[in-house]
């Protein structure tokens, strides 16, 4: 995939990339984590190679859609880049990242269990072998808000460097069903309007932190409304450079 991205011609303006749905995730994410089984694209130099390559590619595209691919904040805002060398997307109008497997960049799951998984529970589930949707039914599954917030914060920071942005979205995969979950962020703006709509949906109990709210440029009453409803219309204008 990285070699393919490197070879995309400069004439390409719109690109859709996807991988086989079951290549990037497991039905047993909690057991895998319990036993230390992780998949990650982070190299020895701590660079997350695939999202970083996609980030570089996105800065010259008009539209990019990714599906069923593991990503990290590096897709939107690599940590090595600072305000003096900030990325800029002069042409990008649509950026959609769909059915993202629920993992952090280090391969740990974005989802947790309450109470935490024990060796006895993991062993019991492996013996009974219930279908994915029924696994650990005695435990509450929740999203790790701080971890997901890292992605949402990077999205907000990047969006304010995209003067032509009309649509930005990210949705997580429901690893139990293999379908798109209701855990998502949606941003939309009419091409000529100076207002936008920002909405976060959750099925695993996500709550936005102030870092996420600030990254999207929300202030005052608008920030307060978004904190409580996660659905707001906001002023939006990004000046072209």
Coordinates of N, CA and C in Angstrom, one line a residue:
X1 N 0.8 -1.2 0.0 CA 0.0 0.0 0.0 C 0.9 1.3 0.0
X2 N 1.9 1.3 0.8 CA 2.8 2.4 0.9 C 3.5 2.7 -0.5
X3 N 3.9 1.6 -1.1 CA 4.5 1.8 -2.5 C 3.5 2.3 -3.5
X4 N 2.3 1.9 -3.4 CA 1.2 2.4 -4.3 C 1.0 3.9 -4.1
X5 N 0.9 4.3 -2.8 CA 0.7 5.7 -2.5 C 1.8 6.5 -3.1
X6 N 3.0 6.0 -3.0 CA 4.2 6.8 -3.5 C 4.1 7.0 -5.0
X7 N 3.4 6.1 -5.7 CA 3.4 6.1 -7.1 C 2.2 6.8 -7.7
X8 N 1.3 7.3 -6.9 CA 0.1 8.0 -7.4 C 0.5 9.2 -8.2
X9 N 0.1 9.3 -9.5 CA 0.5 10.4 -10.4 C 0.0 11.7 -9.8
X10 N 0.7 12.8 -10.1 CA 0.4 14.1 -9.6 C -0.9 14.6 -10.3
X11 N -1.3 14.0 -11.4 CA -2.5 14.4 -12.1 C -3.8 14.0 -11.4
X12 N -3.7 13.0 -10.5 CA -4.8 12.5 -9.8 C -5.4 13.5 -8.8
X13 N -6.7 13.8 -8.8 CA -7.3 14.7 -7.9 C -8.2 14.1 -6.9
X14 N -8.8 12.9 -7.3 CA -9.7 12.2 -6.4 C -9.3 10.8 -6.3
X15 N -9.3 10.3 -5.0 CA -8.8 8.9 -4.8 C -9.7 8.2 -3.7
X16 N -10.0 7.0 -4.0 CA -10.7 6.1 -3.0 C -9.8 4.9 -2.8
X17 N -9.5 4.6 -1.5 CA -8.7 3.5 -1.2 C -9.4 2.6 -0.1
X18 N -9.3 1.3 -0.2 CA -9.9 0.4 0.8 C -9.0 -0.8 0.8
X19 N -9.2 -1.6 1.9 CA -8.5 -2.9 2.0 C -9.6 -3.9 2.3
X20 N -9.2 -5.2 2.2 CA -10.2 -6.2 2.5 C -10.7 -6.0 4.0
X21 N -12.0 -6.1 4.1 CA -12.6 -5.7 5.4 C -12.0 -6.4 6.6
X22 N -11.6 -7.7 6.6 CA -11.2 -8.4 7.7 C -9.7 -8.4 7.9
X23 N -8.9 -7.7 7.0 CA -7.5 -7.7 7.1 C -6.9 -6.9 8.3
X24 N -7.6 -5.9 8.7 CA -7.1 -4.9 9.7 C -7.7 -5.0 11.1
X25 N -8.5 -6.0 11.4 CA -9.1 -6.1 12.7 C -9.5 -7.5 13.0
X26 N -9.8 -7.7 14.3 CA -10.1 -9.0 14.8 C -11.4 -9.0 15.6
X27 N -12.2 -10.0 15.6 CA -13.4 -10.1 16.5 C -13.0 -10.2 17.9
X28 N -11.7 -10.5 18.2 CA -11.3 -10.8 19.6 C -10.3 -9.7 20.1
X29 N -10.7 -8.4 19.9 CA -9.8 -7.3 20.2 C -9.5 -7.3 21.7
X30 N -10.4 -7.6 22.6 CA -10.1 -7.6 24.0 C -9.2 -8.7 24.4
X31 N -9.4 -9.9 23.9 CA -8.6 -11.0 24.2 C -7.2 -10.8 23.6
X32 N -7.1 -10.3 22.4 CA -5.8 -10.0 21.8 C -5.0 -9.0 22.7
X33 N -5.7 -8.0 23.2 CA -5.0 -7.0 24.0 C -4.6 -7.7 25.3
X34 N -5.4 -8.5 25.9 CA -5.1 -9.2 27.1 C -3.8 -10.0 27.0
X35 N -3.7 -10.7 25.9 CA -2.5 -11.5 25.6 C -1.4 -10.8 24.9
X36 N -1.5 -9.5 24.7 CA -0.4 -8.7 24.2 C -0.2 -8.9 22.7
X37 N -1.3 -9.2 21.9 CA -1.2 -9.4 20.5 C -1.6 -8.1 19.8
X38 N -0.7 -7.4 19.2 CA -1.0 -6.1 18.6 C -0.4 -6.0 17.2
X39 N -1.1 -5.4 16.3 CA -0.6 -5.0 15.0 C -0.5 -3.5 14.9
X40 N 0.7 -3.1 14.4 CA 0.9 -1.6 14.3 C 1.7 -1.3 13.1
X41 N 1.5 -0.1 12.5 CA 2.4 0.3 11.4 C 3.5 1.3 11.9
X42 N 3.6 1.4 13.2 CA 4.6 2.3 13.7 C 6.0 1.7 13.6
X43 N 7.0 2.4 13.0 CA 8.3 1.8 12.9 C 9.2 2.0 14.1
X44 N 10.4 1.6 14.0 CA 11.4 1.7 15.1 C 11.7 3.2 15.4
X45 N 11.5 4.0 14.4 CA 11.7 5.5 14.7 C 10.5 6.2 15.1
X46 N 9.4 5.4 15.5 CA 8.1 5.8 16.0 C 7.3 6.6 15.0
X47 N 7.6 6.5 13.7 CA 6.8 7.1 12.7 C 5.7 6.1 12.3
X48 N 4.5 6.6 12.2 CA 3.3 5.8 11.7 C 3.3 5.9 10.2
X49 N 3.9 4.9 9.5 CA 4.2 5.1 8.1 C 3.0 5.3 7.2
X50 N 2.0 4.4 7.3 CA 0.9 4.5 6.3 C 0.1 5.8 6.5
X51 N -0.3 6.1 7.7 CA -1.1 7.4 7.8 C -0.2 8.6 7.4
X52 N 1.1 8.6 7.6 CA 2.0 9.7 7.2 C 2.0 9.8 5.7
X53 N 2.1 8.7 5.0 CA 2.2 8.7 3.6 C 0.8 9.2 3.0
X54 N -0.3 8.8 3.6 CA -1.6 9.3 3.2 C -1.8 10.8 3.5
X55 N -1.2 11.2 4.6 CA -1.2 12.7 4.9 C -0.5 13.5 3.8
X56 N 0.6 13.0 3.4 CA 1.4 13.8 2.4 C 0.6 13.8 1.1
X57 N 0.0 12.6 0.7 CA -0.8 12.5 -0.5 C -2.0 13.5 -0.4
X58 N -2.7 13.5 0.7 CA -3.9 14.3 0.8 C -3.7 15.8 0.5
X59 N -2.5 16.3 0.8 CA -2.3 17.7 0.6 C -2.3 18.2 -0.8
X60 N -2.3 17.3 -1.8 CA -2.4 17.7 -3.2 C -3.7 17.2 -3.9
X61 N -4.6 16.6 -3.1 CA -5.8 16.0 -3.7 C -7.0 17.0 -3.5
X62 N -8.0 16.7 -4.2 CA -9.3 17.4 -4.0 C -10.3 16.6 -3.2
X63 N -10.1 15.3 -3.3 CA -11.0 14.4 -2.6 C -10.3 13.1 -2.2
X64 N -10.4 12.6 -1.0 CA -9.8 11.4 -0.5 C -10.8 10.6 0.4
X65 N -11.1 9.4 0.0 CA -11.9 8.5 0.8 C -11.2 7.2 1.1
X66 N -11.1 6.9 2.4 CA -10.4 5.7 2.9 C -11.5 4.8 3.6
X67 N -11.3 3.5 3.4 CA -12.3 2.5 4.0 C -11.6 1.3 4.6
X68 N -12.0 1.0 5.8 CA -11.5 -0.2 6.5 C -10.0 -0.2 6.7
X69 N -9.4 1.0 6.8 CA -8.0 1.1 7.0 C -7.6 1.7 8.4
X70 N -6.6 1.1 9.1 CA -6.2 1.6 10.3 C -5.5 3.0 10.1
X71 N -5.9 4.0 10.8 CA -5.2 5.3 10.7 C -4.9 5.8 12.1
X72 N -4.2 6.9 12.1 CA -3.9 7.6 13.4 C -3.9 9.1 13.2
X73 N -3.6 9.8 14.2 CA -3.6 11.3 14.1 C -2.6 11.8 13.0
X74 N -1.7 10.9 12.6 CA -0.7 11.3 11.6 C -1.3 11.5 10.2
X75 N -2.5 11.0 10.0 CA -3.2 11.2 8.8 C -3.6 12.7 8.7
X76 N -3.9 13.3 9.8 CA -4.4 14.7 9.8 C -3.3 15.7 10.2
X77 N -2.6 15.3 11.2 CA -1.6 16.3 11.8 C -0.4 15.5 12.4
X78 N 0.6 15.2 11.6 CA 1.7 14.5 12.2 C 2.4 15.3 13.3
X79 N 2.8 14.7 14.4 CA 3.3 15.5 15.5 C 4.6 16.2 15.3
X80 N 5.3 15.7 14.3 CA 6.6 16.4 14.0 C 6.4 17.7 13.3
X81 N 5.2 18.0 12.8 CA 5.0 19.3 12.2 C 4.4 20.3 13.2
X82 N 5.0 21.5 13.2 CA 4.6 22.5 14.2 C 4.0 23.7 13.5
X83 N 3.7 24.7 14.2 CA 3.1 25.9 13.6 C 4.0 26.6 12.6
X84 N 5.3 26.4 12.7 CA 6.1 27.1 11.7 C 6.3 26.3 10.4
X85 N 5.8 25.0 10.5 CA 5.9 24.2 9.3 C 4.6 23.4 9.2
X86 N 3.5 24.2 9.3 CA 2.2 23.6 9.3 C 1.7 23.1 8.0
X87 N 1.1 21.9 7.9 CA 0.5 21.4 6.7 C -0.6 22.3 6.2
X88 N -0.8 22.2 4.9 CA -1.8 23.0 4.2 C -2.4 22.3 3.1
X89 N -3.8 22.3 3.0 CA -4.5 21.6 1.9 C -5.2 22.6 1.0
X90 N -4.6 23.1 0.0 CA -5.2 24.2 -0.8 C -6.4 23.7 -1.7
X91 N -6.4 22.4 -2.0 CA -7.5 22.0 -2.9 C -8.5 21.0 -2.2
X92 N -8.2 20.5 -1.1 CA -9.0 19.4 -0.5 C -10.4 19.9 -0.2
X93 N -11.4 19.2 -0.7 CA -12.8 19.5 -0.5 C -13.5 18.4 0.3
X94 N -13.1 17.2 0.1 CA -13.7 16.1 0.8 C -12.7 15.1 1.4
X95 N -12.8 14.8 2.7 CA -11.9 13.8 3.3 C -12.8 12.9 4.2
X96 N -13.0 11.7 3.7 CA -13.8 10.8 4.5 C -13.0 9.5 4.8
X97 N -13.1 9.1 6.1 CA -12.3 8.0 6.6 C -13.4 7.1 7.3
X98 N -13.7 6.0 6.6 CA -14.9 5.2 7.0 C -14.5 3.8 7.5
X99 N -15.3 3.3 8.4 CA -15.1 2.0 8.9 C -13.6 1.8 9.4
X100 N -13.2 2.7 10.2 CA -11.8 2.6 10.8 C -11.8 1.5 11.9
X101 N -11.0 0.5 11.8 CA -10.9 -0.5 12.9 C -10.5 0.2 14.2
X102 N -11.2 -0.2 15.3 CA -11.0 0.6 16.5 C -9.8 0.3 17.3
X103 N -8.7 0.8 16.8 CA -7.3 0.6 17.4 C -6.6 2.0 17.5
X104 N -5.7 2.1 18.5 CA -4.8 3.2 18.5 C -3.6 2.9 17.6
X105 N -2.7 3.9 17.4 CA -1.6 3.6 16.5 C -0.6 2.6 17.1
X106 N -0.6 2.3 18.4 CA 0.3 1.3 18.9 C -0.4 -0.1 18.9
X107 N -1.6 -0.2 18.3 CA -2.3 -1.5 18.2 C -3.2 -1.8 19.4
X108 N -3.2 -1.0 20.4 CA -4.1 -1.2 21.5 C -5.6 -0.8 21.1
X109 N -6.6 -1.4 21.6 CA -8.0 -1.1 21.2 C -8.4 0.2 21.7
X110 N -9.3 0.9 20.9 CA -10.0 2.1 21.4 C -11.1 1.8 22.3
X111 N -11.5 0.6 22.4 CA -12.6 0.2 23.3 C -12.0 -0.5 24.5
X112 N -12.7 -0.3 25.6 CA -12.4 -1.0 26.9 C -13.6 -1.8 27.4
X113 N -13.3 -2.6 28.5 CA -14.4 -3.3 29.1 C -14.4 -2.9 30.6
X114 N -15.6 -2.8 31.2 CA -15.8 -2.5 32.6 C -16.8 -3.5 33.2
X115 N -16.3 -4.4 34.1 CA -15.0 -4.4 34.7 C -14.0 -4.9 33.7
X116 N -12.7 -4.7 33.9 CA -11.6 -5.1 33.0 C -11.6 -6.6 32.8
X117 N -11.1 -7.0 31.7 CA -11.0 -8.5 31.4 C -10.0 -9.2 32.3
X118 N -10.4 -10.4 32.8 CA -9.5 -11.2 33.6 C -9.2 -12.5 32.9
X119 N -8.2 -13.2 33.4 CA -7.8 -14.4 32.7 C -8.9 -15.4 32.7
X120 N -9.6 -15.4 33.8 CA -10.7 -16.4 34.0 C -11.8 -16.1 32.9
X121 N -12.2 -14.8 32.8 CA -13.2 -14.4 31.8 C -12.7 -14.7 30.4
X122 N -11.5 -14.4 30.0 CA -11.0 -14.7 28.7 C -11.0 -16.2 28.4
X123 N -10.6 -17.0 29.4 CA -10.6 -18.5 29.2 C -12.1 -19.0 29.1
X124 N -13.0 -18.5 29.9 CA -14.4 -18.9 29.8 C -15.0 -18.6 28.4
X125 N -14.7 -17.4 27.9 CA -15.2 -17.0 26.6 C -14.6 -17.9 25.5
X126 N -13.4 -18.3 25.6 CA -12.7 -19.1 24.6 C -13.3 -20.5 24.6
X127 N -13.7 -21.0 25.8 CA -14.3 -22.3 25.8 C -15.8 -22.3 25.3
X128 N -16.5 -21.3 25.7 CA -17.9 -21.2 25.2 C -18.0 -20.8 23.8
X129 N -17.1 -20.0 23.3 CA -17.0 -19.5 21.9 C -18.3 -18.9 21.4
X130 N -18.8 -17.9 22.1 CA -20.1 -17.3 21.6 C -19.9 -16.5 20.4
X131 N -20.9 -16.1 19.6 CA -20.7 -15.3 18.4 C -20.2 -13.9 18.9
X132 N -19.6 -13.2 18.0 CA -19.0 -11.9 18.4 C -19.9 -10.9 19.1
X133 N -21.1 -10.8 18.6 CA -22.1 -9.9 19.2 C -22.4 -10.2 20.7
X134 N -22.2 -11.4 21.1 CA -22.6 -11.8 22.4 C -21.4 -12.0 23.4
X135 N -20.2 -11.7 22.9 CA -19.0 -11.8 23.8 C -19.0 -10.8 24.9
X136 N -18.6 -11.3 26.1 CA -18.5 -10.5 27.3 C -19.8 -9.6 27.5
X137 N -20.9 -10.3 27.4 CA -22.2 -9.7 27.7 C -22.4 -9.2 29.1
X138 N -21.5 -9.7 30.0 CA -21.6 -9.3 31.4 C -20.8 -8.1 31.7
X139 N -20.2 -7.5 30.7 CA -19.3 -6.3 30.9 C -19.8 -5.2 30.0
X140 N -19.6 -4.0 30.5 CA -20.0 -2.8 29.7 C -18.8 -2.4 28.8
X141 N -19.1 -2.3 27.5 CA -18.0 -1.9 26.5 C -18.1 -0.4 26.3
X142 N -17.0 0.3 26.4 CA -17.0 1.7 26.3 C -15.8 2.2 25.4
X143 N -16.0 3.4 24.8 CA -15.0 4.0 24.0 C -14.0 4.7 25.0
X144 N -12.7 4.7 24.7 CA -11.7 5.4 25.4 C -11.7 6.9 24.9
X145 N -12.5 7.7 25.6 CA -12.7 9.1 25.1 C -11.4 9.9 24.8
X146 N -10.5 9.7 25.7 CA -9.2 10.5 25.6 C -8.5 10.0 24.3
X147 N -8.5 8.7 24.0 CA -7.8 8.2 22.9 C -8.5 8.6 21.6
X148 N -9.8 8.5 21.5 CA -10.5 8.9 20.3 C -10.4 10.4 20.2
X149 N -10.4 11.1 21.3 CA -10.2 12.6 21.2 C -9.0 13.0 20.5
X150 N -7.9 12.2 20.6 CA -6.7 12.5 19.9 C -6.9 12.6 18.4
X151 N -7.7 11.7 17.9 CA -8.1 11.7 16.4 C -8.9 13.0 16.1
X152 N -10.0 13.2 16.9 CA -10.9 14.3 16.7 C -10.2 15.6 16.8
X153 N -9.3 15.7 17.7 CA -8.5 17.0 17.9 C -7.6 17.2 16.7
X154 N -7.0 16.2 16.2 CA -6.1 16.3 15.0 C -7.0 16.7 13.7
X155 N -8.2 16.2 13.7 CA -9.1 16.5 12.6 C -9.5 18.0 12.6
X156 N -9.8 18.5 13.8 CA -10.2 19.9 13.9 C -9.0 20.8 13.6
X157 N -7.8 20.5 14.0 CA -6.7 21.3 13.7 C -6.4 21.3 12.2
X158 N -6.5 20.2 11.6 CA -6.3 20.1 10.1 C -7.4 20.8 9.4
X159 N -8.6 20.7 9.8 CA -9.7 21.4 9.1 C -9.5 22.9 8.9
X160 N -8.9 23.5 9.9 CA -8.7 24.9 9.9 C -7.5 25.3 9.0
X161 N -6.9 24.3 8.3 CA -5.9 24.6 7.3 C -6.4 24.1 5.9
X162 N -7.8 24.0 5.7 CA -8.4 23.5 4.5 C -9.4 24.5 4.0
X163 N -9.0 25.5 3.3 CA -9.9 26.6 2.9 C -11.1 26.2 2.0
X164 N -11.0 25.1 1.3 CA -12.1 24.6 0.4 C -12.9 23.4 1.0
X165 N -12.6 23.1 2.2 CA -13.2 21.9 2.8 C -14.8 22.0 2.8
X166 N -15.4 21.0 2.4 CA -16.9 20.9 2.4 C -17.4 19.7 3.3
X167 N -16.6 18.6 3.2 CA -17.0 17.4 4.0 C -15.8 16.8 4.6
X168 N -15.9 16.5 5.9 CA -14.9 15.7 6.6 C -15.6 14.8 7.5
X169 N -15.2 13.5 7.5 CA -15.9 12.6 8.3 C -15.0 11.4 8.7
X170 N -15.3 10.8 9.9 CA -14.6 9.6 10.3 C -15.6 8.8 11.0
X171 N -15.6 7.5 10.7 CA -16.5 6.5 11.4 C -15.7 5.3 11.8
X172 N -16.0 4.7 13.0 CA -15.4 3.5 13.4 C -16.1 2.3 13.0
X173 N -15.4 1.2 12.8 CA -16.0 -0.1 12.5 C -16.5 -0.7 13.7
X174 N -17.7 -1.4 13.7 CA -18.1 -2.2 14.7 C -17.5 -3.6 14.6
X175 N -16.5 -3.9 15.4 CA -15.7 -5.1 15.2 C -16.6 -6.3 15.4
X176 N -17.7 -6.2 16.2 CA -18.5 -7.3 16.4 C -19.4 -7.8 15.2
X177 N -19.8 -6.8 14.4 CA -20.7 -7.1 13.3 C -20.0 -7.0 11.9
X178 N -18.8 -6.2 11.9 CA -18.2 -6.0 10.6 C -18.8 -4.9 9.8
X179 N -19.8 -4.2 10.4 CA -20.4 -3.1 9.8 C -20.0 -1.7 10.4
X180 N -20.4 -0.7 9.7 CA -20.1 0.7 10.2 C -20.8 0.9 11.6
X181 N -20.1 1.4 12.5 CA -20.7 1.7 13.8 C -21.4 3.1 13.8
X182 N -22.0 3.5 14.9 CA -22.5 4.8 15.1 C -21.6 5.7 15.8
X183 N -20.3 5.3 15.9 CA -19.3 6.1 16.5 C -18.6 6.9 15.4
X184 N -18.9 8.2 15.3 CA -18.5 9.0 14.2 C -18.4 10.5 14.4
X185 N -17.7 11.2 13.6 CA -17.6 12.6 13.5 C -18.0 13.1 12.1
X186 N -18.9 14.1 12.0 CA -19.3 14.6 10.7 C -19.2 16.1 10.7
X187 N -18.5 16.6 9.7 CA -18.4 18.0 9.4 C -18.8 18.3 8.0
X188 N -19.7 19.3 7.9 CA -20.1 19.7 6.5 C -20.3 21.2 6.4
X189 N -20.0 21.7 5.2 CA -20.1 23.1 4.9 C -20.5 23.4 3.5
X190 N -21.5 24.2 3.3 CA -21.8 24.6 1.9 C -20.6 25.3 1.3
X191 N -20.4 25.1 0.0 CA -19.2 25.6 -0.6 C -19.0 27.1 -0.5
X192 N -20.1 27.9 -0.5 CA -20.0 29.3 -0.4 C -20.4 29.9 0.9
X193 N -20.8 29.0 1.9 CA -21.3 29.5 3.2 C -20.1 29.7 4.2
X194 N -20.4 30.6 5.1 CA -19.4 30.8 6.2 C -19.9 30.3 7.5
X195 N -20.8 29.3 7.4 CA -21.2 28.5 8.6 C -21.0 27.0 8.2
X196 N -20.9 26.2 9.3 CA -20.7 24.8 9.1 C -21.5 24.0 10.2
X197 N -21.6 22.7 9.9 CA -22.3 21.9 10.9 C -21.3 20.8 11.4
X198 N -21.2 20.7 12.7 CA -20.3 19.7 13.3 C -21.1 18.8 14.2
X199 N -20.9 17.5 14.0 CA -21.7 16.6 14.8 C -20.9 15.4 15.2
X200 N -21.0 14.9 16.4 CA -20.4 13.7 16.9 C -21.5 12.7 17.3
X201 N -21.5 11.5 16.8 CA -22.4 10.5 17.2 C -21.6 9.4 18.0
X202 N -22.3 8.8 19.0 CA -21.6 7.8 19.8 C -22.5 6.7 20.2
X203 N -22.0 5.5 20.1 CA -22.8 4.3 20.7 C -22.0 3.7 21.9
X204 N -20.8 4.2 22.1 CA -20.0 3.6 23.2 C -19.7 4.7 24.3
X205 N -20.4 5.8 24.3 CA -20.3 6.7 25.4 C -19.2 7.7 25.3
X206 N -18.9 8.1 24.1 CA -17.8 9.2 24.0 C -18.3 10.5 24.5
X207 N -17.4 11.2 25.2 CA -17.6 12.6 25.6 C -16.4 13.4 25.2
X208 N -16.7 14.6 24.6 CA -15.6 15.5 24.1 C -14.9 16.2 25.2
X209 N -13.6 16.2 25.2 CA -12.8 17.1 26.1 C -12.6 18.5 25.6
X210 N -12.1 19.4 26.4 CA -12.0 20.7 26.0 C -10.9 20.9 24.9
X211 N -10.0 19.9 24.8 CA -8.9 20.0 23.8 C -9.6 19.8 22.4
X212 N -10.6 18.9 22.3 CA -11.3 18.7 21.1 C -12.1 19.9 20.7
X213 N -12.8 20.4 21.6 CA -13.6 21.6 21.4 C -12.8 22.8 20.9
X214 N -11.7 23.0 21.6 CA -10.8 24.1 21.2 C -10.2 23.9 19.8
X215 N -9.8 22.7 19.5 CA -9.2 22.4 18.2 C -10.1 22.7 17.0
X216 N -11.4 22.6 17.3 CA -12.4 22.9 16.2 C -12.8 24.4 16.2
X217 N -12.1 25.2 17.1 CA -12.3 26.6 17.1 C -13.6 27.1 17.7
X218 N -14.2 26.2 18.6 CA -15.5 26.5 19.3 C -15.2 27.4 20.5
X219 N -16.0 28.4 20.7 CA -15.8 29.3 21.8 C -17.2 29.7 22.4
X220 N -17.1 30.1 23.6 CA -18.3 30.7 24.3 C -19.5 29.8 24.3
X221 N -20.7 30.4 23.9 CA -21.9 29.6 23.9 C -21.9 28.5 23.0
X222 N -21.3 28.6 21.8 CA -21.2 27.5 20.8 C -20.4 26.4 21.4
X223 N -19.3 26.6 22.1 CA -18.5 25.6 22.7 C -19.4 24.9 23.8
X224 N -20.1 25.7 24.6 CA -20.9 25.1 25.7 C -22.0 24.2 25.1
X225 N -22.6 24.7 24.0 CA -23.7 23.9 23.4 C -23.1 22.5 22.8
X226 N -22.0 22.6 22.2 CA -21.4 21.4 21.7 C -21.0 20.4 22.8
X227 N -20.5 20.9 23.9 CA -20.1 20.1 25.0 C -21.3 19.2 25.4
X228 N -22.4 19.8 25.5 CA -23.6 19.1 26.0 C -24.3 18.3 24.9
X229 N -24.3 18.8 23.6 CA -25.1 18.1 22.6 C -24.3 17.4 21.6
X230 N -23.1 17.8 21.4 CA -22.2 17.3 20.3 C -22.8 17.5 19.0
X231 N -23.6 18.5 18.8 CA -24.2 18.8 17.5 C -24.4 20.3 17.5
X232 N -23.7 21.0 16.5 CA -23.7 22.5 16.6 C -23.5 23.0 15.2
X233 N -24.1 24.2 14.9 CA -23.8 25.0 13.8 C -22.9 26.1 14.2
X234 N -21.8 26.3 13.5 CA -20.8 27.2 13.9 C -20.3 28.1 12.8
X235 N -19.8 29.3 13.1 CA -19.2 30.1 12.1 C -17.9 29.4 11.5
X236 N -17.7 29.5 10.2 CA -16.5 28.9 9.7 C -16.0 29.6 8.5
X237 N -14.8 30.0 8.6 CA -14.1 30.7 7.5 C -12.6 30.4 7.6
X238 N -12.0 29.8 6.6 CA -10.6 29.6 6.5 C -10.0 30.4 5.3
X239 N -9.2 31.3 5.6 CA -8.6 32.1 4.5 C -7.6 31.4 3.7
X240 N -7.7 31.4 2.4 CA -6.7 30.8 1.5 C -5.3 31.5 1.6
X241 N -4.3 30.7 1.6 CA -2.9 31.3 1.7 C -2.4 31.6 0.3

